[in-house]
PDB file of C-alpha atoms in Angstrom:
ATOM      1  CA  MET D   1     -13.838  -1.276 -10.261  1.00 95.00           C
ATOM      2  CA  LYS D   2     -10.229  -2.208  -9.763  1.00 97.00           C
ATOM      3  CA  ILE D   3      -8.086  -0.892  -7.144  1.00 98.00           C
ATOM      4  CA  ALA D   4      -4.328  -1.370  -7.143  1.00 98.00           C
ATOM      5  CA  THR D   5      -1.238  -0.389  -4.300  1.00 99.00           C
ATOM      6  CA  TRP D   6       2.155  -0.087  -5.578  1.00 99.00           C
ATOM      7  CA  ASN D   7       5.060   1.045  -3.677  1.00 98.00           C
ATOM      8  CA  ILE D   8       7.215   3.015  -6.617  1.00 98.00           C
ATOM      9  CA  ASN D   9      10.521   3.325  -4.641  1.00 98.00           C
ATOM     10  CA  GLY D  10      10.680   7.058  -6.537  1.00 98.00           C
ATOM     11  CA  ILE D  11       8.304   8.288  -9.145  1.00 97.00           C
ATOM     12  CA  LYS D  12      11.151  10.009 -11.223  1.00 96.00           C
ATOM     13  CA  ALA D  13      13.280   6.659 -11.924  1.00 96.00           C
ATOM     14  CA  ARG D  14      10.106   4.588 -12.460  1.00 97.00           C
ATOM     15  CA  LEU D  15       7.742   7.090 -14.576  1.00 97.00           C
ATOM     16  CA  GLY D  16       7.782   5.094 -17.468  1.00 97.00           C
ATOM     17  CA  GLN D  17       7.311   2.097 -15.697  1.00 97.00           C
ATOM     18  CA  LEU D  18       4.242   3.366 -13.956  1.00 98.00           C
ATOM     19  CA  LEU D  19       2.684   4.863 -17.209  1.00 97.00           C
ATOM     20  CA  TYR D  20       3.228   1.377 -19.310  1.00 97.00           C
ATOM     21  CA  TRP D  21       1.971  -0.544 -15.945  1.00 98.00           C
ATOM     22  CA  LEU D  22      -1.040   1.804 -16.008  1.00 98.00           C
ATOM     23  CA  LYS D  23      -2.232   1.249 -19.476  1.00 97.00           C
ATOM     24  CA  LYS D  24      -1.445  -2.509 -19.165  1.00 97.00           C
ATOM     25  CA  SER D  25      -2.905  -3.312 -15.894  1.00 97.00           C
ATOM     26  CA  ASP D  26      -5.734  -0.597 -16.428  1.00 98.00           C
ATOM     27  CA  PRO D  27      -6.808   0.316 -12.545  1.00 98.00           C
ATOM     28  CA  ASP D  28      -9.349   2.485 -11.714  1.00 97.00           C
ATOM     29  CA  VAL D  29      -7.772   3.845  -8.658  1.00 98.00           C
ATOM     30  CA  THR D  30      -3.972   3.473  -8.067  1.00 98.00           C
ATOM     31  CA  CYS D  31      -2.548   4.027  -4.293  1.00 99.00           C
ATOM     32  CA  LEU D  32       1.382   5.062  -4.911  1.00 98.00           C
ATOM     33  CA  GLN D  33       3.840   4.706  -1.983  1.00 99.00           C
ATOM     34  CA  GLU D  34       7.179   6.078  -1.417  1.00 98.00           C
ATOM     35  CA  ILE D  35       6.743   8.760  -4.699  1.00 98.00           C
ATOM     36  CA  LYS D  36      10.144  10.696  -2.969  1.00 98.00           C
ATOM     37  CA  CYS D  37       9.064  13.944  -4.266  1.00 98.00           C
ATOM     38  CA  LEU D  38       7.213  17.178  -3.201  1.00 98.00           C
ATOM     39  CA  ASP D  39       3.769  17.590  -4.585  1.00 97.00           C
ATOM     40  CA  GLU D  40       4.898  20.555  -7.083  1.00 97.00           C
ATOM     41  CA  LEU D  41       7.499  18.240  -8.400  1.00 97.00           C
ATOM     42  CA  PHE D  42       5.079  15.367  -9.142  1.00 97.00           C
ATOM     43  CA  PRO D  43       4.567  14.360 -12.768  1.00 97.00           C
ATOM     44  CA  ILE D  44       1.328  15.630 -12.938  1.00 96.00           C
ATOM     45  CA  THR D  45       0.775  16.444 -16.519  1.00 96.00           C
ATOM     46  CA  ALA D  46       1.443  13.223 -17.959  1.00 95.00           C
ATOM     47  CA  PHE D  47      -1.320  11.731 -15.886  1.00 96.00           C
ATOM     48  CA  VAL D  48      -3.679  14.462 -16.494  1.00 95.00           C
ATOM     49  CA  ASP D  49      -3.336  14.714 -20.133  1.00 93.00           C
ATOM     50  CA  ALA D  50      -4.105  10.358 -19.915  1.00 92.00           C
ATOM     51  CA  GLY D  51      -7.184  11.289 -18.403  1.00 94.00           C
ATOM     52  CA  TYR D  52      -6.630  10.687 -14.719  1.00 97.00           C
ATOM     53  CA  HIS D  53      -7.359  12.645 -11.599  1.00 97.00           C
ATOM     54  CA  ILE D  54      -4.159  13.121  -9.395  1.00 98.00           C
ATOM     55  CA  GLU D  55      -4.089  14.301  -5.088  1.00 98.00           C
ATOM     56  CA  THR D  56      -0.336  13.560  -3.830  1.00 98.00           C
ATOM     57  CA  HIS D  57       0.864  14.081  -0.396  1.00 98.00           C
ATOM     58  CA  GLY D  58       4.755  14.249  -1.333  1.00 98.00           C
ATOM     59  CA  GLN D  59       8.359  14.966   0.625  1.00 97.00           C
ATOM     60  CA  ARG D  60      11.447  15.847  -0.506  1.00 95.00           C
ATOM     61  CA  GLY D  61      13.690  12.592  -1.206  1.00 93.00           C
ATOM     62  CA  PHE D  62      11.420  10.161   0.969  1.00 95.00           C
ATOM     63  CA  ASN D  63       8.489   8.699   1.727  1.00 98.00           C
ATOM     64  CA  GLY D  64       5.245  10.500  -0.111  1.00 98.00           C
ATOM     65  CA  VAL D  65       1.896   8.761  -1.517  1.00 98.00           C
ATOM     66  CA  ALA D  66      -0.250   9.729  -4.177  1.00 98.00           C
ATOM     67  CA  LEU D  67      -3.938   8.667  -5.428  1.00 98.00           C
ATOM     68  CA  ILE D  68      -4.500   8.613  -9.433  1.00 98.00           C
ATOM     69  CA  SER D  69      -7.637   7.933 -10.454  1.00 98.00           C
ATOM     70  CA  LYS D  70     -10.274   7.412 -13.656  1.00 97.00           C
ATOM     71  CA  PHE D  71     -12.631   9.340 -11.301  1.00 96.00           C
ATOM     72  CA  PRO D  72     -12.947  12.613  -9.434  1.00 95.00           C
ATOM     73  CA  LEU D  73     -11.284  12.017  -5.850  1.00 97.00           C
ATOM     74  CA  THR D  74     -13.348  14.516  -3.288  1.00 98.00           C
ATOM     75  CA  ASP D  75     -12.810  14.892   0.407  1.00 98.00           C
ATOM     76  CA  VAL D  76      -9.309  14.536   0.773  1.00 98.00           C
ATOM     77  CA  VAL D  77      -7.264  13.710   3.645  1.00 98.00           C
ATOM     78  CA  ARG D  78      -3.717  14.530   3.906  1.00 98.00           C
ATOM     79  CA  GLY D  79      -1.572  12.730   6.912  1.00 98.00           C
ATOM     80  CA  LEU D  80      -2.964  10.173   9.137  1.00 98.00           C
ATOM     81  CA  PRO D  81      -5.072  11.951  11.688  1.00 98.00           C
ATOM     82  CA  GLY D  82      -3.660  11.759  15.622  1.00 97.00           C
ATOM     83  CA  ASP D  83      -0.391  13.717  15.526  1.00 97.00           C
ATOM     84  CA  ASN D  84      -0.119  17.378  13.955  1.00 94.00           C
ATOM     85  CA  MET D  85       3.515  17.168  14.680  1.00 95.00           C
ATOM     86  CA  ASP D  86       3.799  14.618  12.262  1.00 97.00           C
ATOM     87  CA  GLN D  87       6.191  15.536   9.563  1.00 95.00           C
ATOM     88  CA  GLN D  88       6.292  12.375   7.667  1.00 98.00           C
ATOM     89  CA  ALA D  89       4.212  12.194   3.956  1.00 98.00           C
ATOM     90  CA  ARG D  90       2.762   8.570   4.605  1.00 98.00           C
ATOM     91  CA  TYR D  91      -0.652   8.642   4.280  1.00 98.00           C
ATOM     92  CA  ILE D  92      -3.640  10.167   1.895  1.00 98.00           C
ATOM     93  CA  GLU D  93      -7.265   9.247   1.664  1.00 98.00           C
ATOM     94  CA  ALA D  94      -9.715  10.645  -0.591  1.00 98.00           C
ATOM     95  CA  VAL D  95     -13.286   9.596  -2.286  1.00 98.00           C
ATOM     96  CA  ALA D  96     -13.458   8.345  -5.944  1.00 97.00           C
ATOM     97  CA  THR D  97     -16.366   8.349  -7.419  1.00 92.00           C
ATOM     98  CA  HIS D  98     -17.571   5.578  -9.382  1.00 86.00           C
ATOM     99  CA  PRO D  99     -20.510   6.127 -11.972  1.00 86.00           C
ATOM    100  CA  ASN D 100     -22.309   3.135  -9.320  1.00 84.00           C
ATOM    101  CA  ALA D 101     -20.684   3.424  -6.338  1.00 88.00           C
ATOM    102  CA  LYS D 102     -18.401   5.722  -4.148  1.00 94.00           C
ATOM    103  CA  PHE D 103     -15.209   3.870  -2.440  1.00 97.00           C
ATOM    104  CA  ARG D 104     -13.140   5.634   0.355  1.00 98.00           C
ATOM    105  CA  VAL D 105      -9.692   4.631  -0.610  1.00 98.00           C
ATOM    106  CA  ALA D 106      -6.431   5.324   1.209  1.00 98.00           C
ATOM    107  CA  SER D 107      -2.724   5.116   0.201  1.00 99.00           C
ATOM    108  CA  ILE D 108      -0.776   3.914   3.426  1.00 99.00           C
ATOM    109  CA  TYR D 109       3.194   4.057   3.654  1.00 98.00           C
ATOM    110  CA  LEU D 110       3.519   2.230   7.293  1.00 98.00           C
ATOM    111  CA  PRO D 111       6.924   3.225   8.448  1.00 98.00           C
ATOM    112  CA  ASN D 112       9.829   0.470   8.139  1.00 98.00           C
ATOM    113  CA  GLY D 113      10.859   0.731  12.144  1.00 98.00           C
ATOM    114  CA  ASN D 114      14.136  -0.917  11.803  1.00 98.00           C
ATOM    115  CA  PRO D 115      16.213  -1.196  13.693  1.00 97.00           C
ATOM    116  CA  THR D 116      14.135  -2.303  16.722  1.00 96.00           C
ATOM    117  CA  GLY D 117      14.578  -0.905  20.127  1.00 95.00           C
ATOM    118  CA  THR D 118      15.173   2.511  18.868  1.00 98.00           C
ATOM    119  CA  ALA D 119      12.951   5.642  18.190  1.00 98.00           C
ATOM    120  CA  LYS D 120      12.390   4.342  14.799  1.00 98.00           C
ATOM    121  CA  PHE D 121      10.474   1.664  16.188  1.00 98.00           C
ATOM    122  CA  SER D 122       8.475   3.429  18.677  1.00 98.00           C
ATOM    123  CA  TYR D 123       7.428   5.908  15.828  1.00 98.00           C
ATOM    124  CA  LYS D 124       6.048   3.029  14.014  1.00 98.00           C
ATOM    125  CA  ILE D 125       4.213   1.726  16.776  1.00 98.00           C
ATOM    126  CA  ALA D 126       2.996   4.977  17.423  1.00 98.00           C
ATOM    127  CA  TRP D 127       1.888   5.009  13.891  1.00 98.00           C
ATOM    128  CA  ILE D 128       0.073   2.090  13.702  1.00 98.00           C
ATOM    129  CA  LYS D 129      -2.051   3.030  16.635  1.00 98.00           C
ATOM    130  CA  ARG D 130      -2.931   5.908  15.060  1.00 98.00           C
ATOM    131  CA  LEU D 131      -4.272   4.203  12.125  1.00 98.00           C
ATOM    132  CA  GLU D 132      -6.332   1.846  14.372  1.00 98.00           C
ATOM    133  CA  ASP D 133      -8.103   4.518  15.833  1.00 98.00           C
ATOM    134  CA  HIS D 134      -8.216   6.352  12.197  1.00 98.00           C
ATOM    135  CA  ALA D 135      -9.433   3.116  10.586  1.00 98.00           C
ATOM    136  CA  LYS D 136     -12.125   2.264  13.677  1.00 98.00           C
ATOM    137  CA  ARG D 137     -13.556   5.507  13.008  1.00 98.00           C
ATOM    138  CA  LEU D 138     -13.808   5.020   9.121  1.00 98.00           C
ATOM    139  CA  LEU D 139     -15.924   2.071   9.744  1.00 98.00           C
ATOM    140  CA  GLU D 140     -18.298   4.096  11.574  1.00 98.00           C
ATOM    141  CA  LEU D 141     -18.885   5.571   7.843  1.00 97.00           C
ATOM    142  CA  GLU D 142     -20.550   2.304   6.809  1.00 97.00           C
ATOM    143  CA  GLU D 143     -18.916   3.209   3.644  1.00 97.00           C
ATOM    144  CA  SER D 144     -16.924   0.954   1.073  1.00 98.00           C
ATOM    145  CA  THR D 145     -13.257   1.900   2.243  1.00 98.00           C
ATOM    146  CA  ILE D 146      -9.997   0.576   1.420  1.00 98.00           C
ATOM    147  CA  LEU D 147      -6.822   0.682   2.849  1.00 98.00           C
ATOM    148  CA  ALA D 148      -4.320   0.087   0.512  1.00 99.00           C
ATOM    149  CA  GLY D 149      -0.407  -0.039   0.596  1.00 98.00           C
ATOM    150  CA  ASP D 150       3.078  -0.913   1.914  1.00 98.00           C
ATOM    151  CA  PHE D 151       2.205  -1.963   5.575  1.00 98.00           C
ATOM    152  CA  ASN D 152       6.080  -3.068   6.447  1.00 98.00           C
ATOM    153  CA  ILE D 153       4.451  -5.878   8.336  1.00 98.00           C
ATOM    154  CA  ILE D 154       4.851  -9.636   7.323  1.00 98.00           C
ATOM    155  CA  PRO D 155       1.832 -10.752   8.762  1.00 98.00           C
ATOM    156  CA  GLU D 156       2.124 -14.413   9.170  1.00 96.00           C
ATOM    157  CA  VAL D 157       4.482 -17.307   8.913  1.00 96.00           C
ATOM    158  CA  SER D 158       3.444 -18.017   5.335  1.00 95.00           C
ATOM    159  CA  ASP D 159       4.175 -14.464   4.089  1.00 97.00           C
ATOM    160  CA  CYS D 160       7.498 -14.609   4.288  1.00 97.00           C
ATOM    161  CA  TYR D 161      10.469 -17.561   2.442  1.00 95.00           C
ATOM    162  CA  SER D 162      11.798 -17.635   5.838  1.00 94.00           C
ATOM    163  CA  ALA D 163      10.537 -16.718   8.948  1.00 92.00           C
ATOM    164  CA  GLU D 164      13.921 -17.230  10.570  1.00 93.00           C
ATOM    165  CA  ALA D 165      15.738 -14.779   8.599  1.00 93.00           C
ATOM    166  CA  TRP D 166      13.237 -12.070   9.529  1.00 95.00           C
ATOM    167  CA  VAL D 167      12.908 -12.836  13.353  1.00 93.00           C
ATOM    168  CA  ASP D 168      14.907  -9.926  14.486  1.00 92.00           C
ATOM    169  CA  ASP D 169      13.429  -7.586  12.060  1.00 97.00           C
ATOM    170  CA  ALA D 170      10.571  -4.942  12.698  1.00 98.00           C
ATOM    171  CA  LEU D 171       8.451  -6.027   9.766  1.00 98.00           C
ATOM    172  CA  TYR D 172       8.272  -9.470  11.519  1.00 98.00           C
ATOM    173  CA  HIS D 173       8.123  -8.393  15.243  1.00 97.00           C
ATOM    174  CA  PRO D 174       5.416 -10.005  17.051  1.00 97.00           C
ATOM    175  CA  VAL D 175       4.090  -6.199  18.125  1.00 97.00           C
ATOM    176  CA  CYS D 176       3.312  -5.170  14.473  1.00 98.00           C
ATOM    177  CA  ARG D 177       2.027  -8.685  13.584  1.00 98.00           C
ATOM    178  CA  LEU D 178      -0.349  -8.249  16.213  1.00 98.00           C
ATOM    179  CA  ALA D 179      -1.307  -4.883  15.234  1.00 97.00           C
ATOM    180  CA  PHE D 180      -2.135  -6.374  11.615  1.00 98.00           C
ATOM    181  CA  ARG D 181      -4.683  -9.045  13.200  1.00 98.00           C
ATOM    182  CA  ARG D 182      -6.291  -6.453  15.489  1.00 97.00           C
ATOM    183  CA  LEU D 183      -6.845  -4.335  12.130  1.00 97.00           C
ATOM    184  CA  LYS D 184      -8.706  -7.574  10.789  1.00 97.00           C
ATOM    185  CA  ASN D 185     -10.236  -8.226  13.949  1.00 97.00           C
ATOM    186  CA  LEU D 186     -11.673  -4.646  13.440  1.00 97.00           C
ATOM    187  CA  GLY D 187     -13.834  -5.895  10.648  1.00 97.00           C
ATOM    188  CA  TYR D 188     -11.204  -5.134   7.545  1.00 98.00           C
ATOM    189  CA  ASN D 189     -10.664  -8.131   4.902  1.00 98.00           C
ATOM    190  CA  ASP D 190      -7.108  -8.739   3.953  1.00 98.00           C
ATOM    191  CA  ALA D 191      -8.357  -8.978   0.430  1.00 98.00           C
ATOM    192  CA  LEU D 192      -4.963 -10.786  -1.304  1.00 98.00           C
ATOM    193  CA  ARG D 193      -5.177 -13.531   1.373  1.00 97.00           C
ATOM    194  CA  ALA D 194      -8.495 -14.291   1.326  1.00 97.00           C
ATOM    195  CA  CYS D 195      -8.470 -14.943  -2.797  1.00 97.00           C
ATOM    196  CA  ASN D 196      -5.216 -16.911  -2.159  1.00 96.00           C
ATOM    197  CA  PRO D 197      -5.643 -18.719   1.059  1.00 94.00           C
ATOM    198  CA  ASN D 198      -3.240 -21.301   0.558  1.00 90.00           C
ATOM    199  CA  ASN D 199      -0.887 -19.802  -2.204  1.00 88.00           C
ATOM    200  CA  GLU D 200       2.560 -18.398  -1.990  1.00 91.00           C
ATOM    201  CA  VAL D 201       2.333 -14.415  -2.472  1.00 96.00           C
ATOM    202  CA  TYR D 202       4.826 -12.171  -2.124  1.00 98.00           C
ATOM    203  CA  THR D 203       4.935  -8.825  -3.043  1.00 98.00           C
ATOM    204  CA  PHE D 204       8.585  -7.430  -2.027  1.00 98.00           C
ATOM    205  CA  TRP D 205      11.759  -9.032  -3.011  1.00 98.00           C
ATOM    206  CA  ASP D 206      15.207  -7.140  -1.593  1.00 96.00           C
ATOM    207  CA  TYR D 207      17.148  -5.861  -4.555  1.00 96.00           C
ATOM    208  CA  LYS D 208      20.244  -7.631  -2.266  1.00 91.00           C
ATOM    209  CA  SER D 209      21.500 -11.131  -2.190  1.00 87.00           C
ATOM    210  CA  GLY D 210      19.533 -12.099  -5.532  1.00 92.00           C
ATOM    211  CA  SER D 211      16.076 -12.257  -3.738  1.00 96.00           C
ATOM    212  CA  TRP D 212      14.191 -11.812  -6.850  1.00 97.00           C
ATOM    213  CA  SER D 213      16.005 -14.911  -8.813  1.00 96.00           C
ATOM    214  CA  LYS D 214      15.658 -17.114  -5.474  1.00 96.00           C
ATOM    215  CA  ASN D 215      12.239 -16.095  -4.829  1.00 97.00           C
ATOM    216  CA  ASN D 216      13.095 -14.603  -1.810  1.00 97.00           C
ATOM    217  CA  GLY D 217      10.259 -12.597  -1.114  1.00 98.00           C
ATOM    218  CA  VAL D 218       7.920 -11.112   1.708  1.00 98.00           C
ATOM    219  CA  ARG D 219       4.231 -10.212   1.775  1.00 98.00           C
ATOM    220  CA  ILE D 220       3.908  -7.047   3.005  1.00 98.00           C
ATOM    221  CA  ASP D 221       1.596  -4.741   0.532  1.00 98.00           C
ATOM    222  CA  HIS D 222      -1.627  -5.108   1.740  1.00 98.00           C
ATOM    223  CA  ILE D 223      -5.277  -4.269   0.738  1.00 98.00           C
ATOM    224  CA  MET D 224      -7.759  -4.264   3.423  1.00 98.00           C
ATOM    225  CA  LEU D 225     -11.478  -4.111   3.075  1.00 98.00           C
ATOM    226  CA  SER D 226     -14.417  -2.947   5.105  1.00 98.00           C
ATOM    227  CA  PRO D 227     -17.290  -4.979   5.524  1.00 98.00           C
ATOM    228  CA  GLN D 228     -19.114  -3.084   3.059  1.00 98.00           C
ATOM    229  CA  ALA D 229     -15.731  -3.006   0.634  1.00 98.00           C
ATOM    230  CA  THR D 230     -15.460  -6.698   1.083  1.00 98.00           C
ATOM    231  CA  ASP D 231     -19.266  -7.690   0.018  1.00 98.00           C
ATOM    232  CA  ARG D 232     -18.022  -6.191  -3.264  1.00 97.00           C
ATOM    233  CA  LEU D 233     -15.097  -8.428  -3.275  1.00 98.00           C
ATOM    234  CA  MET D 234     -14.273 -10.238  -6.750  1.00 98.00           C
ATOM    235  CA  PHE D 235     -10.668 -11.080  -6.836  1.00 97.00           C
ATOM    236  CA  SER D 236      -7.175  -9.826  -5.642  1.00 98.00           C
ATOM    237  CA  ASP D 237      -3.624 -10.753  -7.008  1.00 98.00           C
ATOM    238  CA  ILE D 238      -0.108  -9.470  -7.665  1.00 98.00           C
ATOM    239  CA  ASP D 239       1.369  -7.954 -11.184  1.00 98.00           C
ATOM    240  CA  LYS D 240       4.790 -10.100 -10.210  1.00 97.00           C
ATOM    241  CA  TYR D 241       5.722  -9.417 -13.986  1.00 98.00           C
ATOM    242  CA  MET D 242       6.823  -5.466 -12.869  1.00 98.00           C
ATOM    243  CA  ARG D 243       9.313  -6.516 -10.472  1.00 98.00           C
ATOM    244  CA  SER D 244      11.345  -8.044 -13.337  1.00 96.00           C
ATOM    245  CA  GLN D 245      11.282  -5.191 -15.460  1.00 95.00           C
ATOM    246  CA  ASP D 246      14.733  -3.128 -15.839  1.00 95.00           C
ATOM    247  CA  ARG D 247      15.725  -1.059 -12.838  1.00 95.00           C
ATOM    248  CA  PRO D 248      12.435  -1.884 -10.901  1.00 97.00           C
ATOM    249  CA  SER D 249      10.820  -1.295  -8.041  1.00 98.00           C
ATOM    250  CA  ASP D 250      11.853  -3.901  -5.169  1.00 98.00           C
ATOM    251  CA  HIS D 251       7.843  -4.005  -4.743  1.00 98.00           C
ATOM    252  CA  ALA D 252       5.225  -5.320  -7.477  1.00 98.00           C
ATOM    253  CA  PRO D 253       1.656  -3.924  -7.606  1.00 98.00           C
ATOM    254  CA  VAL D 254      -1.077  -5.550  -5.982  1.00 98.00           C
ATOM    255  CA  TYR D 255      -4.742  -5.223  -7.232  1.00 98.00           C
ATOM    256  CA  VAL D 256      -8.489  -5.906  -6.311  1.00 98.00           C
ATOM    257  CA  LYS D 257     -11.215  -6.280  -8.429  1.00 98.00           C
ATOM    258  CA  LEU D 258     -14.527  -5.317  -6.643  1.00 97.00           C
ATOM    259  CA  THR D 259     -18.192  -5.455  -8.378  1.00 92.00           C
TER     260      THR D 259
END
């Protein structure tokens, strides 16, 4: 089973790239973030014609998450539980039924939170707390659970080309980094770092200041595995080549292979 996550930064702008990557990388389940369209405007036909099952949680012009799966998707949850007033489309969860196993997969687009000291940062912290609470409940199911997406958190110094450049940013804020560690302490395993303990593994390169050509990247896209999913872990890596495409997303796909 191959599960991937990719902040596509606009499904309309990068549909061709997504279809190319799906054919080349061949993931079984893909978690998308920032589709930036309403559900009814998502180009479902292009994926159904290719044999995929689709579930979306969209929003006009902003945010939006989706699941693309070779296998049927059931038990779909749209929106992160814990705040019925939250209108931002940042979370979708479903069970993907593989012939040999079931996997509960969530696509996450955690708030950016910048600038710190504002309502945007407070929203991010509250959202993280809701994610922690929900992640804890999911562990009680004792399933192979995968929380994947753009977490907008740089966990450690090694996940950033220059900690000094990000020290005042919400992505590197101590409160957010501590929250990421709490998620790991609950029992979730950081798959990409577990498989690349000493390697430079960036997933995001800003469009500005020649970040891509200078390799001034950060790691903010994560795949977190429950203990049951960790038992199946084989390998995790980044399809970095997608960041070098014409008019790319500023993120590269991250994937994990499970038995």
